[in-house]
């Protein structure tokens, strides 16, 4: 299957600082990427849908000013957690879908995830 | 959005077939059923997807009932490495085809 790479795999940061997580589709172009958050023992929660060249669409309850998403190219989307707090500590996972917006029967591939710990 | 219902956990003996059920009674005619699995502390792994016909690939088989209200993922010869949480997802037709994850089934393959 197609490869999606996240960087970094884990990061520790101090409260009040910002952290940027990168998501790259390595061998395909992704018009649409998705960002998820997962707390221990819970399922993945969709945070936002990232579209290349346009503003991200955030799910209800997700603060767009805190979780900044940029999708500047067809192979790269970034999530920046601004002014991080300990409650933002979580497993962040990105996903990229093969194919354009008109091809909804194609699979999405996931990155390996980024473990964020805010101290 | 179509919702799915899965048993929270299942056990399977190594070497035997693992049959994971999923109910999706509110699925629309143009919505696909996707299966992913997540091994601890990793990103989800794509397994298979289908619309109304049964599908098979090198990992698994997907059986969808004729009325499309339920499906079963079959791992023909489960191994210890198949221990994971399995998610059955009905893909949202609009909004870029996003995947909304339910609670999934925690499959434990035992020797």
PDB file of C-alpha atoms in Angstrom, chain B residues 13-88:
ATOM      1  CA  UNK B  13      -7.328 -19.612  18.504  1.00  0.00           C
ATOM      2  CA  UNK B  14      -4.150 -19.363  16.484  1.00  0.00           C
ATOM      3  CA  UNK B  15      -4.531 -21.009  13.082  1.00  0.00           C
ATOM      4  CA  UNK B  16      -8.310 -20.791  13.123  1.00  0.00           C
ATOM      5  CA  UNK B  17     -10.452 -18.379  11.154  1.00  0.00           C
ATOM      6  CA  UNK B  18     -11.389 -15.150  12.895  1.00  0.00           C
ATOM      7  CA  UNK B  19     -14.837 -13.860  11.963  1.00  0.00           C
ATOM      8  CA  UNK B  20     -15.454 -10.279  13.039  1.00  0.00           C
ATOM      9  CA  UNK B  21     -19.029  -9.019  12.672  1.00  0.00           C
ATOM     10  CA  UNK B  22     -20.217  -5.478  12.081  1.00  0.00           C
ATOM     11  CA  UNK B  23     -23.715  -4.011  11.926  1.00  0.00           C
ATOM     12  CA  UNK B  24     -24.367  -0.925   9.822  1.00  0.00           C
ATOM     13  CA  UNK B  25     -28.135  -0.880   9.436  1.00  0.00           C
ATOM     14  CA  UNK B  26     -28.341   2.803   8.411  1.00  0.00           C
ATOM     15  CA  UNK B  27     -25.849   2.564   5.562  1.00  0.00           C
ATOM     16  CA  UNK B  28     -26.757   4.425   2.389  1.00  0.00           C
ATOM     17  CA  UNK B  29     -26.640   2.901  -1.059  1.00  0.00           C
ATOM     18  CA  UNK B  30     -23.461   4.655  -2.123  1.00  0.00           C
ATOM     19  CA  UNK B  31     -21.479   4.244   1.093  1.00  0.00           C
ATOM     20  CA  UNK B  32     -18.602   1.818   1.284  1.00  0.00           C
ATOM     21  CA  UNK B  33     -17.662  -0.408   4.212  1.00  0.00           C
ATOM     22  CA  UNK B  34     -14.007  -0.184   5.224  1.00  0.00           C
ATOM     23  CA  UNK B  35     -12.019  -2.286   7.655  1.00  0.00           C
ATOM     24  CA  UNK B  36      -8.872  -1.142   9.392  1.00  0.00           C
ATOM     25  CA  UNK B  37      -6.899  -2.541  12.277  1.00  0.00           C
ATOM     26  CA  UNK B  38      -4.652  -0.904  14.825  1.00  0.00           C
ATOM     27  CA  UNK B  39      -1.881  -2.678  16.594  1.00  0.00           C
ATOM     28  CA  UNK B  40      -0.919  -1.053  19.867  1.00  0.00           C
ATOM     29  CA  UNK B  41       0.705   2.387  19.528  1.00  0.00           C
ATOM     30  CA  UNK B  42       0.739   2.316  15.739  1.00  0.00           C
ATOM     31  CA  UNK B  43      -1.311   4.010  13.048  1.00  0.00           C
ATOM     32  CA  UNK B  44      -4.282   2.078  11.652  1.00  0.00           C
ATOM     33  CA  UNK B  45      -3.593  -0.346   8.828  1.00  0.00           C
ATOM     34  CA  UNK B  46      -5.934  -0.678   5.871  1.00  0.00           C
ATOM     35  CA  UNK B  47      -7.349  -4.178   5.418  1.00  0.00           C
ATOM     36  CA  UNK B  48     -10.141  -4.209   2.858  1.00  0.00           C
ATOM     37  CA  UNK B  49     -13.230  -2.369   1.669  1.00  0.00           C
ATOM     38  CA  UNK B  50     -16.353  -3.111  -0.332  1.00  0.00           C
ATOM     39  CA  UNK B  51     -19.690  -1.776  -1.512  1.00  0.00           C
ATOM     40  CA  UNK B  52     -22.017  -4.741  -1.966  1.00  0.00           C
ATOM     41  CA  UNK B  53     -20.054  -7.620  -3.412  1.00  0.00           C
ATOM     42  CA  UNK B  54     -17.862  -9.888  -1.347  1.00  0.00           C
ATOM     43  CA  UNK B  55     -14.195  -8.971  -1.543  1.00  0.00           C
ATOM     44  CA  UNK B  56     -10.983 -10.871  -0.907  1.00  0.00           C
ATOM     45  CA  UNK B  57      -7.367  -9.840  -0.797  1.00  0.00           C
ATOM     46  CA  UNK B  58      -4.150 -11.242   0.609  1.00  0.00           C
ATOM     47  CA  UNK B  59      -5.074 -10.206   4.133  1.00  0.00           C
ATOM     48  CA  UNK B  60      -8.753 -11.004   4.518  1.00  0.00           C
ATOM     49  CA  UNK B  61     -12.195 -11.555   3.058  1.00  0.00           C
ATOM     50  CA  UNK B  62     -15.157  -9.229   3.434  1.00  0.00           C
ATOM     51  CA  UNK B  63     -18.654 -10.638   3.331  1.00  0.00           C
ATOM     52  CA  UNK B  64     -21.469  -8.084   2.984  1.00  0.00           C
ATOM     53  CA  UNK B  65     -25.061  -9.195   3.394  1.00  0.00           C
ATOM     54  CA  UNK B  66     -27.448  -8.691   0.512  1.00  0.00           C
ATOM     55  CA  UNK B  67     -29.339  -5.920   2.317  1.00  0.00           C
ATOM     56  CA  UNK B  68     -25.940  -4.345   3.201  1.00  0.00           C
ATOM     57  CA  UNK B  69     -26.955  -3.889   6.812  1.00  0.00           C
ATOM     58  CA  UNK B  70     -24.120  -5.986   8.145  1.00  0.00           C
ATOM     59  CA  UNK B  71     -20.769  -7.398   7.166  1.00  0.00           C
ATOM     60  CA  UNK B  72     -18.158  -9.839   8.405  1.00  0.00           C
ATOM     61  CA  UNK B  73     -14.407  -9.592   8.152  1.00  0.00           C
ATOM     62  CA  UNK B  74     -12.737 -12.975   7.914  1.00  0.00           C
ATOM     63  CA  UNK B  75      -9.080 -13.603   8.708  1.00  0.00           C
ATOM     64  CA  UNK B  76      -8.727 -17.148   7.343  1.00  0.00           C
ATOM     65  CA  UNK B  77      -5.806 -18.341   9.472  1.00  0.00           C
ATOM     66  CA  UNK B  78      -5.283 -16.039  12.430  1.00  0.00           C
ATOM     67  CA  UNK B  79      -1.779 -15.635  13.834  1.00  0.00           C
ATOM     68  CA  UNK B  80      -0.584 -14.016  17.041  1.00  0.00           C
ATOM     69  CA  UNK B  81       0.410 -10.957  14.995  1.00  0.00           C
ATOM     70  CA  UNK B  82      -3.254 -10.436  14.095  1.00  0.00           C
ATOM     71  CA  UNK B  83      -3.971  -9.403  17.683  1.00  0.00           C
ATOM     72  CA  UNK B  84      -5.232  -5.833  17.301  1.00  0.00           C
ATOM     73  CA  UNK B  85      -8.279  -3.588  17.449  1.00  0.00           C
ATOM     74  CA  UNK B  86     -10.355  -3.974  14.291  1.00  0.00           C
ATOM     75  CA  UNK B  87     -12.475  -1.097  13.093  1.00  0.00           C
ATOM     76  CA  UNK B  88     -15.432  -1.379  10.755  1.00  0.00           C
TER      77      UNK B  88
END
